[in-house]
JSON list of C-alpha atoms in Angstrom, two decimals:
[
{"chain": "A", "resi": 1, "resn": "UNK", "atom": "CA", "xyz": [26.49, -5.15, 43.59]},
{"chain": "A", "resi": 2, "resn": "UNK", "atom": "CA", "xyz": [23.87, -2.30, 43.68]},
{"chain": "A", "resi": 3, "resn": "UNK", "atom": "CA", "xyz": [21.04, -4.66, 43.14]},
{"chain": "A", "resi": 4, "resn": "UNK", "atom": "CA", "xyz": [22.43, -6.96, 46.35]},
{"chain": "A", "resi": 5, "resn": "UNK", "atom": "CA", "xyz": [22.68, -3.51, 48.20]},
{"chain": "A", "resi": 6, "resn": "UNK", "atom": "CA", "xyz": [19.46, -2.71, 47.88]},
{"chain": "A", "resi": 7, "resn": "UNK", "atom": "CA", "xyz": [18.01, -5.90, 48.59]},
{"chain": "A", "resi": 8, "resn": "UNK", "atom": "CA", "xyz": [19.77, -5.48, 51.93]},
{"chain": "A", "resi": 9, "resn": "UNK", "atom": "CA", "xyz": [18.66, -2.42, 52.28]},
{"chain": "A", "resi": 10, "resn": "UNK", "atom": "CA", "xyz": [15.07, -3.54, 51.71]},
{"chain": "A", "resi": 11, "resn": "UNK", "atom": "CA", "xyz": [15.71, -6.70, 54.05]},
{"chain": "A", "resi": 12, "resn": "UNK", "atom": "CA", "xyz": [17.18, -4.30, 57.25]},
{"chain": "A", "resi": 13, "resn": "UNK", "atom": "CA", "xyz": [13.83, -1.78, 56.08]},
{"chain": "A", "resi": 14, "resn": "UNK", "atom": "CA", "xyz": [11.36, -4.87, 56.65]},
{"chain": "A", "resi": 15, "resn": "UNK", "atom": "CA", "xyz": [13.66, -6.00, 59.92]},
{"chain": "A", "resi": 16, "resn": "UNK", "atom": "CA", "xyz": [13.01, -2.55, 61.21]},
{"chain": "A", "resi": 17, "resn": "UNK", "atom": "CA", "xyz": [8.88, -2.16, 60.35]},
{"chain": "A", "resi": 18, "resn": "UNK", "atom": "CA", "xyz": [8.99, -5.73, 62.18]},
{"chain": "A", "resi": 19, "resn": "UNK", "atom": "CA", "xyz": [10.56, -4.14, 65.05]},
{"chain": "A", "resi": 20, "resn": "UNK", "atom": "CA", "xyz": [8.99, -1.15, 65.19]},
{"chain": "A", "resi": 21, "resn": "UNK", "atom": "CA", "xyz": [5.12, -3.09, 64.90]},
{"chain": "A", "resi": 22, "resn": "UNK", "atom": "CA", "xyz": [6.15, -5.50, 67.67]},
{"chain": "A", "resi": 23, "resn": "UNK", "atom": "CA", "xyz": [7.39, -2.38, 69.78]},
{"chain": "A", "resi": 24, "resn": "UNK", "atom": "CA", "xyz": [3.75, -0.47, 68.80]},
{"chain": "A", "resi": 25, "resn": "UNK", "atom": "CA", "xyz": [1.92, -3.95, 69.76]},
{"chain": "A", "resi": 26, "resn": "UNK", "atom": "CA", "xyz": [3.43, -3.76, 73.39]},
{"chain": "A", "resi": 27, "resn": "UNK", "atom": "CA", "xyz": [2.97, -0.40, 74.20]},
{"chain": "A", "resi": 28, "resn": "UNK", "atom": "CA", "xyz": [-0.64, -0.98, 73.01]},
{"chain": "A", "resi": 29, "resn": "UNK", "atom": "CA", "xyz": [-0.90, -4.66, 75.59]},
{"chain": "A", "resi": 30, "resn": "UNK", "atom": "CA", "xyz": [0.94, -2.25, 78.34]},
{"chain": "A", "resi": 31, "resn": "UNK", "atom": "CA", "xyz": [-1.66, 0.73, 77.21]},
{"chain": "A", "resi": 32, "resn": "UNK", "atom": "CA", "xyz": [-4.39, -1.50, 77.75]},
{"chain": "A", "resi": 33, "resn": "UNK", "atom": "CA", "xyz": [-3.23, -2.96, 80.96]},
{"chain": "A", "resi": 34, "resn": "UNK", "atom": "CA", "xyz": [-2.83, 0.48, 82.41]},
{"chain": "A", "resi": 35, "resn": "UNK", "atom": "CA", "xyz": [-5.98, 1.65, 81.16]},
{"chain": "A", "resi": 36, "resn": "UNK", "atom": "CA", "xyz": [-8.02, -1.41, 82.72]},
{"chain": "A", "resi": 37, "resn": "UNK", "atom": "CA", "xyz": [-5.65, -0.86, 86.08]},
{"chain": "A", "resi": 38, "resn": "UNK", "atom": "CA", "xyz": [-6.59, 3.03, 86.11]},
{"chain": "A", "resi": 39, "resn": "UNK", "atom": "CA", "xyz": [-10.51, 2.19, 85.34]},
{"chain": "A", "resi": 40, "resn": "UNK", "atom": "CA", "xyz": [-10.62, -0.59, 88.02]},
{"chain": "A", "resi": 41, "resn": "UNK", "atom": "CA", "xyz": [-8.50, 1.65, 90.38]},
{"chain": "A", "resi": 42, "resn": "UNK", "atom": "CA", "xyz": [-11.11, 5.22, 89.40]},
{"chain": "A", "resi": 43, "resn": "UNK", "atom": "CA", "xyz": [-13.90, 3.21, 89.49]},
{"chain": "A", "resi": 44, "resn": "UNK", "atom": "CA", "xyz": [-15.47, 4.05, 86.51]},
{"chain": "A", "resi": 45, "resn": "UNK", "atom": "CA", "xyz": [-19.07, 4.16, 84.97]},
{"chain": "A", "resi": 46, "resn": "UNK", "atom": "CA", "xyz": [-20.13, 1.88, 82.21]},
{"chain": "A", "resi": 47, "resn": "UNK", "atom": "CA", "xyz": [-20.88, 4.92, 80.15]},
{"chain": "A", "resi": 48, "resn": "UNK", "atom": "CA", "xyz": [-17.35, 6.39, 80.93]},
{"chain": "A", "resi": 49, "resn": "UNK", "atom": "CA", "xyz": [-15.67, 3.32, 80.02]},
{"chain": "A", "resi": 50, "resn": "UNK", "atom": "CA", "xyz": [-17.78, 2.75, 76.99]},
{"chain": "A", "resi": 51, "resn": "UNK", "atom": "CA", "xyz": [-16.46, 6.59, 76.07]},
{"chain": "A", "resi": 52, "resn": "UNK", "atom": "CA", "xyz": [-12.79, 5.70, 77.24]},
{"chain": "A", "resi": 53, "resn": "UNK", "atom": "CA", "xyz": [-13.22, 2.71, 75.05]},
{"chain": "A", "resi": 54, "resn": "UNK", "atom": "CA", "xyz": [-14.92, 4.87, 71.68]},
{"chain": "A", "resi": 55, "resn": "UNK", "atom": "CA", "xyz": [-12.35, 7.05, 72.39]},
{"chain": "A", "resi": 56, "resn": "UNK", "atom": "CA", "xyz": [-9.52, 4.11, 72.70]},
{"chain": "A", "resi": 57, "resn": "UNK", "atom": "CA", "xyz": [-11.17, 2.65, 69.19]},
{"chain": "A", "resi": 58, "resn": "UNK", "atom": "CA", "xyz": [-10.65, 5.75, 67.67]},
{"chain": "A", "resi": 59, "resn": "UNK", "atom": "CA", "xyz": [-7.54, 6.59, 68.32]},
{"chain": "A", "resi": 60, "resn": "UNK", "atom": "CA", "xyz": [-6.24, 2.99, 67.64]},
{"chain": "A", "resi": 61, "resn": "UNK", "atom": "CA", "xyz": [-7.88, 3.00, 64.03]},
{"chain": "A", "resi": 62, "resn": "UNK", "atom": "CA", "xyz": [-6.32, 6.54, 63.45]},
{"chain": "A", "resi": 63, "resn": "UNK", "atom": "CA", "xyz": [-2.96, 4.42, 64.32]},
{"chain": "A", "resi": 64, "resn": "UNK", "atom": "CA", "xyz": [-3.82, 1.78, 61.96]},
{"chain": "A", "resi": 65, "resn": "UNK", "atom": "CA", "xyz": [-4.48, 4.18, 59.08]},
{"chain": "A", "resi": 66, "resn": "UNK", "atom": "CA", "xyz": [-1.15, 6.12, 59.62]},
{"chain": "A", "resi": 67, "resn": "UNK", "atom": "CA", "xyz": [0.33, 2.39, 60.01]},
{"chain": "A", "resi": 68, "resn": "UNK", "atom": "CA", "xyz": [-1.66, 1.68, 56.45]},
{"chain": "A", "resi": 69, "resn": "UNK", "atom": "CA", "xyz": [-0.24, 5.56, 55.07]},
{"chain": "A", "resi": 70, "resn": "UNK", "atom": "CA", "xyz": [3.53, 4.30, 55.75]},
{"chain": "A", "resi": 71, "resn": "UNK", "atom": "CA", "xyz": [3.27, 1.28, 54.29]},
{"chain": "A", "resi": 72, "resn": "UNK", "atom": "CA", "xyz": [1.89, 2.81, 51.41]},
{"chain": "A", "resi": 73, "resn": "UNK", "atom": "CA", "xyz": [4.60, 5.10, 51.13]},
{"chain": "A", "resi": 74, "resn": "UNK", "atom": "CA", "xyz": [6.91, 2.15, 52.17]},
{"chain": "A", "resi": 75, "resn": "UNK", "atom": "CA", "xyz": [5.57, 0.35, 49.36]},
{"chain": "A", "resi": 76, "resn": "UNK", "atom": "CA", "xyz": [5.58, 3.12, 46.90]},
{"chain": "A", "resi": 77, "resn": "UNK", "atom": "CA", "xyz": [9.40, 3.56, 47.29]},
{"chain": "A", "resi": 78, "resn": "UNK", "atom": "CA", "xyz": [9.85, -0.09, 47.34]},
{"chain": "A", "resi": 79, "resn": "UNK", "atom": "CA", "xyz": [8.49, 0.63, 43.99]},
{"chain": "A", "resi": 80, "resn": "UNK", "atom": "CA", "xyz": [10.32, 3.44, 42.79]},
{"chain": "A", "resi": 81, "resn": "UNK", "atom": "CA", "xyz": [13.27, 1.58, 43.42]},
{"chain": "A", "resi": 82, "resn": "UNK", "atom": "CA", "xyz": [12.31, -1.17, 41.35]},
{"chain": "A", "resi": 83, "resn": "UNK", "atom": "CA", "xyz": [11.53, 0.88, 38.34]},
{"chain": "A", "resi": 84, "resn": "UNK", "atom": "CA", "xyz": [15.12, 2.83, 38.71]},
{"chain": "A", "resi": 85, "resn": "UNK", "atom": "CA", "xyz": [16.35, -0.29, 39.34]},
{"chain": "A", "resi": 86, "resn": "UNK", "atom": "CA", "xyz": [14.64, -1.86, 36.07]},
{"chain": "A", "resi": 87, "resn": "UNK", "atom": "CA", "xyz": [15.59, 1.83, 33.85]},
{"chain": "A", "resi": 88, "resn": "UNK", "atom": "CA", "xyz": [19.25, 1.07, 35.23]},
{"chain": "A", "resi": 89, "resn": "UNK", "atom": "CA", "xyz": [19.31, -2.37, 33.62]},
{"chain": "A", "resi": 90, "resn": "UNK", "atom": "CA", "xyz": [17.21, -1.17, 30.33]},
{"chain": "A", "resi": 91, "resn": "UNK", "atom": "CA", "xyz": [19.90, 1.54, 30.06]},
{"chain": "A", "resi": 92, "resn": "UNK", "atom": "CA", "xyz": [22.67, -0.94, 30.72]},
{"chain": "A", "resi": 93, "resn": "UNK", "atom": "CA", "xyz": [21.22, -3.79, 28.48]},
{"chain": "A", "resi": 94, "resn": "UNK", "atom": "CA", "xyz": [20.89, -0.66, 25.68]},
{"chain": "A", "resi": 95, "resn": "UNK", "atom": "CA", "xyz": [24.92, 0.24, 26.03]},
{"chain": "A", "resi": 96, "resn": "UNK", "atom": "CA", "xyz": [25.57, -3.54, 25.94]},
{"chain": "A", "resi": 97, "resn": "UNK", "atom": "CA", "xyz": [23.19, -3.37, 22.57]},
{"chain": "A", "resi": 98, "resn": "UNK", "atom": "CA", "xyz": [25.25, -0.82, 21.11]},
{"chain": "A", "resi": 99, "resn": "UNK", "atom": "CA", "xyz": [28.80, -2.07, 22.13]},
{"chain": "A", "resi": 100, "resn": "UNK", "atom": "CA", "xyz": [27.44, -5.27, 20.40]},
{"chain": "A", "resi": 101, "resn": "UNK", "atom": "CA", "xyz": [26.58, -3.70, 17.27]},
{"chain": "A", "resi": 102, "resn": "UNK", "atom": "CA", "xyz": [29.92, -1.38, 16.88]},
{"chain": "A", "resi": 103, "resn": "UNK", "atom": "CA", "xyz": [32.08, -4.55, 17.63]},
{"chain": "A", "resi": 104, "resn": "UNK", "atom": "CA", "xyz": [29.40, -6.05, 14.69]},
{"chain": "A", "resi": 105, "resn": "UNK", "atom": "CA", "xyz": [30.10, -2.93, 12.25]},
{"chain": "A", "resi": 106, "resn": "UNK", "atom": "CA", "xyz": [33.90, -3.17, 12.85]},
{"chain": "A", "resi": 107, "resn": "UNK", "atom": "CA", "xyz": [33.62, -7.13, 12.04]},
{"chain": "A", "resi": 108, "resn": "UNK", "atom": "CA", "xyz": [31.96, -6.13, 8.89]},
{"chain": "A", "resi": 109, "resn": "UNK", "atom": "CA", "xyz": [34.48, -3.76, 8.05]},
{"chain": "A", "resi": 110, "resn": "UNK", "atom": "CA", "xyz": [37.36, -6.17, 8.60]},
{"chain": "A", "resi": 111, "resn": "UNK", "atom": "CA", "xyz": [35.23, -8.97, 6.06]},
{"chain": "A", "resi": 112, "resn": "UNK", "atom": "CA", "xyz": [35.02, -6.12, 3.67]},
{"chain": "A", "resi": 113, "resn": "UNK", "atom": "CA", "xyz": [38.55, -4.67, 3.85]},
{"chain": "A", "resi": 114, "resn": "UNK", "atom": "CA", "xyz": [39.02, -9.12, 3.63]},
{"chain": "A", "resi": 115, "resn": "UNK", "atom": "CA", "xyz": [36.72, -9.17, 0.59]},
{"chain": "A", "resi": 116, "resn": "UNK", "atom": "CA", "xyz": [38.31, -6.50, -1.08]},
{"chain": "A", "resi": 117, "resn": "UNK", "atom": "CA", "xyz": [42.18, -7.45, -0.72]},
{"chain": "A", "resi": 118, "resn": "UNK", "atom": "CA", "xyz": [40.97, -10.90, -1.63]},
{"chain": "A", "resi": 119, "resn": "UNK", "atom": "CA", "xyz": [39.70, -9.62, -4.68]},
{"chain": "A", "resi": 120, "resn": "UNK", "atom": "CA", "xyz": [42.78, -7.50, -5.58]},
{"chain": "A", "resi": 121, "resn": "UNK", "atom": "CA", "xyz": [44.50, -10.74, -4.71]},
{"chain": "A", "resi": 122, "resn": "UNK", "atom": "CA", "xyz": [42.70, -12.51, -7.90]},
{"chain": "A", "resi": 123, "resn": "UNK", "atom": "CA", "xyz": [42.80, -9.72, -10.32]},
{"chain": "A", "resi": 124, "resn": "UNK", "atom": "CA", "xyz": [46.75, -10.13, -9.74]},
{"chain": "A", "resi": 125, "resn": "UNK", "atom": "CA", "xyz": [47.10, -13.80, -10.27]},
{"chain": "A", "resi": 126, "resn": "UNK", "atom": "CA", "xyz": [44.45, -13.46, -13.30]},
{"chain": "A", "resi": 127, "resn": "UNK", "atom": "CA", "xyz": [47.28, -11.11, -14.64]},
{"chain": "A", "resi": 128, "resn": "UNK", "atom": "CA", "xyz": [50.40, -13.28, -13.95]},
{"chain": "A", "resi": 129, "resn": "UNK", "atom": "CA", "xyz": [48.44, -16.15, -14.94]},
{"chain": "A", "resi": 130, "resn": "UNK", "atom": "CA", "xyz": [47.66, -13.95, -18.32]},
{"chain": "A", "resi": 131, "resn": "UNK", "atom": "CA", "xyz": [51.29, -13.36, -18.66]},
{"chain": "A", "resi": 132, "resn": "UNK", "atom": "CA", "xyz": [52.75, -16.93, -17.88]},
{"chain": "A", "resi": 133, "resn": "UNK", "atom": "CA", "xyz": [50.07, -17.79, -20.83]},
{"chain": "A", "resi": 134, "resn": "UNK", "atom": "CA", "xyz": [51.51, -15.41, -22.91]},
{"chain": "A", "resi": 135, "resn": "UNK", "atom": "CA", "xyz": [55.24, -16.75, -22.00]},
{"chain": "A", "resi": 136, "resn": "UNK", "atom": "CA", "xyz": [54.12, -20.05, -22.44]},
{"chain": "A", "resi": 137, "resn": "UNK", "atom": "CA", "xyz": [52.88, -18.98, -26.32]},
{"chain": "A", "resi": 138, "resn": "UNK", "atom": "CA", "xyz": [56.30, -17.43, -26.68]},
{"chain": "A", "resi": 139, "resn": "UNK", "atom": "CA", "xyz": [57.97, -20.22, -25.92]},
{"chain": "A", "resi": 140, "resn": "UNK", "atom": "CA", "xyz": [55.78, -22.50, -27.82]},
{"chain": "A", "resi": 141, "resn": "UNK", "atom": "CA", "xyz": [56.80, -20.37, -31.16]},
{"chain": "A", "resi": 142, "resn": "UNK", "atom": "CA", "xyz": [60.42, -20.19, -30.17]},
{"chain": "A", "resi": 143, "resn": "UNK", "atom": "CA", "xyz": [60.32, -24.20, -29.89]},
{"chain": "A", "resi": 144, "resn": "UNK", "atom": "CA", "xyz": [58.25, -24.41, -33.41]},
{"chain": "A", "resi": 145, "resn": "UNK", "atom": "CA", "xyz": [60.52, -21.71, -35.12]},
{"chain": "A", "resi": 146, "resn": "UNK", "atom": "CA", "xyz": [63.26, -23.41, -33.27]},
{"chain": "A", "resi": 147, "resn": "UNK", "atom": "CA", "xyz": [62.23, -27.09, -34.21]},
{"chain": "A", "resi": 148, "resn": "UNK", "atom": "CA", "xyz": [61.12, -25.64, -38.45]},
{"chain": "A", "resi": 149, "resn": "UNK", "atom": "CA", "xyz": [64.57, -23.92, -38.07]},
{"chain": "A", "resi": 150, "resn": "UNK", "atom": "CA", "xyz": [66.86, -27.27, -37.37]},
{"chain": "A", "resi": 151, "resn": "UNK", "atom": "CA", "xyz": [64.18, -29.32, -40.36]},
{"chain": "A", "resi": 152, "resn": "UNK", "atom": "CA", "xyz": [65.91, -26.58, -42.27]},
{"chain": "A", "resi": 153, "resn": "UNK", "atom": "CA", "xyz": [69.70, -26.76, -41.45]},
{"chain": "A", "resi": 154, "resn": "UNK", "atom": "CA", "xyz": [69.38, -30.52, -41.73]},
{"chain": "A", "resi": 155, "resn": "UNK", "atom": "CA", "xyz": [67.26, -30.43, -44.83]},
{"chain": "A", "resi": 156, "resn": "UNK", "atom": "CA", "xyz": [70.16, -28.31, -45.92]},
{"chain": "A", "resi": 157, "resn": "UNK", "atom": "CA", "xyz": [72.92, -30.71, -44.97]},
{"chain": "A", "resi": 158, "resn": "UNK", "atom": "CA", "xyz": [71.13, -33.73, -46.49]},
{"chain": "A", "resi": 159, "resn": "UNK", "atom": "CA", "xyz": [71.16, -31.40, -49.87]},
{"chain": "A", "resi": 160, "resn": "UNK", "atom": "CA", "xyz": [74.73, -30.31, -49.19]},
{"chain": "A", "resi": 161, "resn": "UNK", "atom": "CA", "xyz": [75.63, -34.13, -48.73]},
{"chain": "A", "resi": 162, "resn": "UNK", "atom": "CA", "xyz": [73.73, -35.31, -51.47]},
{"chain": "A", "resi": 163, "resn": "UNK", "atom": "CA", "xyz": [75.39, -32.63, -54.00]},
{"chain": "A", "resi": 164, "resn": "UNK", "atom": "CA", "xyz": [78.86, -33.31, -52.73]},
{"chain": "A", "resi": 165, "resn": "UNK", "atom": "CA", "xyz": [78.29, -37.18, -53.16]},
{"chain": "A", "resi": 166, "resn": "UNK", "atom": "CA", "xyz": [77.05, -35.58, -56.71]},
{"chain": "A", "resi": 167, "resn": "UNK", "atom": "CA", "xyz": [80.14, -33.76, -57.21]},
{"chain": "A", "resi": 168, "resn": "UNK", "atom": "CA", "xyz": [82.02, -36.44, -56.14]},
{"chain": "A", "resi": 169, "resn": "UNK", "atom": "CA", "xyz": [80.53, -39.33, -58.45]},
{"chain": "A", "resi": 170, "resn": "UNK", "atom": "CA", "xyz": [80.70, -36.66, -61.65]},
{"chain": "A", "resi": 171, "resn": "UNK", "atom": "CA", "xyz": [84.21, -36.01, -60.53]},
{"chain": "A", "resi": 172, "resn": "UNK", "atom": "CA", "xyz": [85.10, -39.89, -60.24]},
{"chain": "A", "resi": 173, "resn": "UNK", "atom": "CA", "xyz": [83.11, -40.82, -63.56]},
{"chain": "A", "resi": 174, "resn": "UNK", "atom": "CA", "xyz": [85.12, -37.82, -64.91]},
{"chain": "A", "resi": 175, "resn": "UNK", "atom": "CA", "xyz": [88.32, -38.87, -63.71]},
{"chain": "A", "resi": 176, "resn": "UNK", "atom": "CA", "xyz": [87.41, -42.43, -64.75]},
{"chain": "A", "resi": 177, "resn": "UNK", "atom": "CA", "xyz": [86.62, -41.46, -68.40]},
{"chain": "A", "resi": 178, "resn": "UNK", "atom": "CA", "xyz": [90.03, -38.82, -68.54]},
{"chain": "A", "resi": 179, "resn": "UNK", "atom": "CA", "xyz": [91.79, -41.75, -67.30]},
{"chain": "A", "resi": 180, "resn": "UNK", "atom": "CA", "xyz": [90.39, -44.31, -69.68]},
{"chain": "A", "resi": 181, "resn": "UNK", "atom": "CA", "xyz": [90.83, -41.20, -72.64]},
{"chain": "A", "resi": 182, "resn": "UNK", "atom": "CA", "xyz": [94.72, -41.37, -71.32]},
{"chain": "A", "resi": 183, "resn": "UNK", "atom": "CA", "xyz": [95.03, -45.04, -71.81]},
{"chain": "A", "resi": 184, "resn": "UNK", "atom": "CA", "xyz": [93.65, -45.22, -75.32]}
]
């Protein structure tokens, strides 16, 4: 918006010098015609005119160096106002530059706030994973002490079984031989 302001500015500056040099050129035509009206009308000498005119040259090159001084000085603000213009953006471009890099600190922040949690997150399931392993050994010795422990109790029944059929074929044989004792 300020840059389109001042171009408007400049464009209503040039509009004027345009106005203001076409105004100068026809005083100077309407200078001239009175001047050649008022020498025709006094009469003049050709050395009077020739001084008239010297004097007319003068003056009229004294007007084209103050025209040439303005638009220096036209020019030179012209300029001035395109190196404000230019330190305006620099400045601007260097805020943008250093909003840029704060939102670009901030973003590394966040990745290593991520980084970190994501780190914590692994040392945790390392643990539980250690302690599921250490479960899972647990269990794996209750099953073995478990499975040894039944071997046992059935070793022991096949023993207990075998004994009683034992028992029971001594105490038949023994019964057998008291009976055939009683029959003799």
């Amino acid at each position: 918006e300020k840059a389109e302001a001042v171009r408007e500015e400049e464009k209503a500056a040039r509009a004027a010098q345009r106005a203001a040099a076409q105004r100068e050129n026809a005083v100077k035509a309407r200078e001239a015609a009175l001047k050649k009206e008022l020498e025709r009308r006094l009469g003049w000498t050709d050395e009077e005119r020739d001084r008239q005119r010297e004097e007319d040259e003068r003056e009229a090159a004294a007007r084209e160096e103050a025209a040439a001084v303005k638009a220096r000085e036209v020019a030179t603000l012209r300029k001035e106002r395109s190196v404000r213009r230019q330190e305006e953006n620099v400045e601007a471009a260097a805020a943008a530059l250093e909003e840029k890099e704060a939102a670009l600190r901030q973003q590394e922040e966040a990745i290593s706030a991520e980084a970190k949690l994501v780190q914590s997150v692994k040392e945790v399931m390392r643990e539980e994973a250690s302690i599921i392993e250490a479960q899972a050994d647990m269990i794996e010795a209750a099953l073995s002490e478990a499975e040894a422990l039944e071997k046992l109790t059935l070793d022991a029944a096949e023993d207990a079984a075998t004994a009683a059929a034992a028992a029971a074929t001594t105490s038949a044989a023994a019964a057998a031989a008291a009976a055939a004792d009683s029959n003799q």
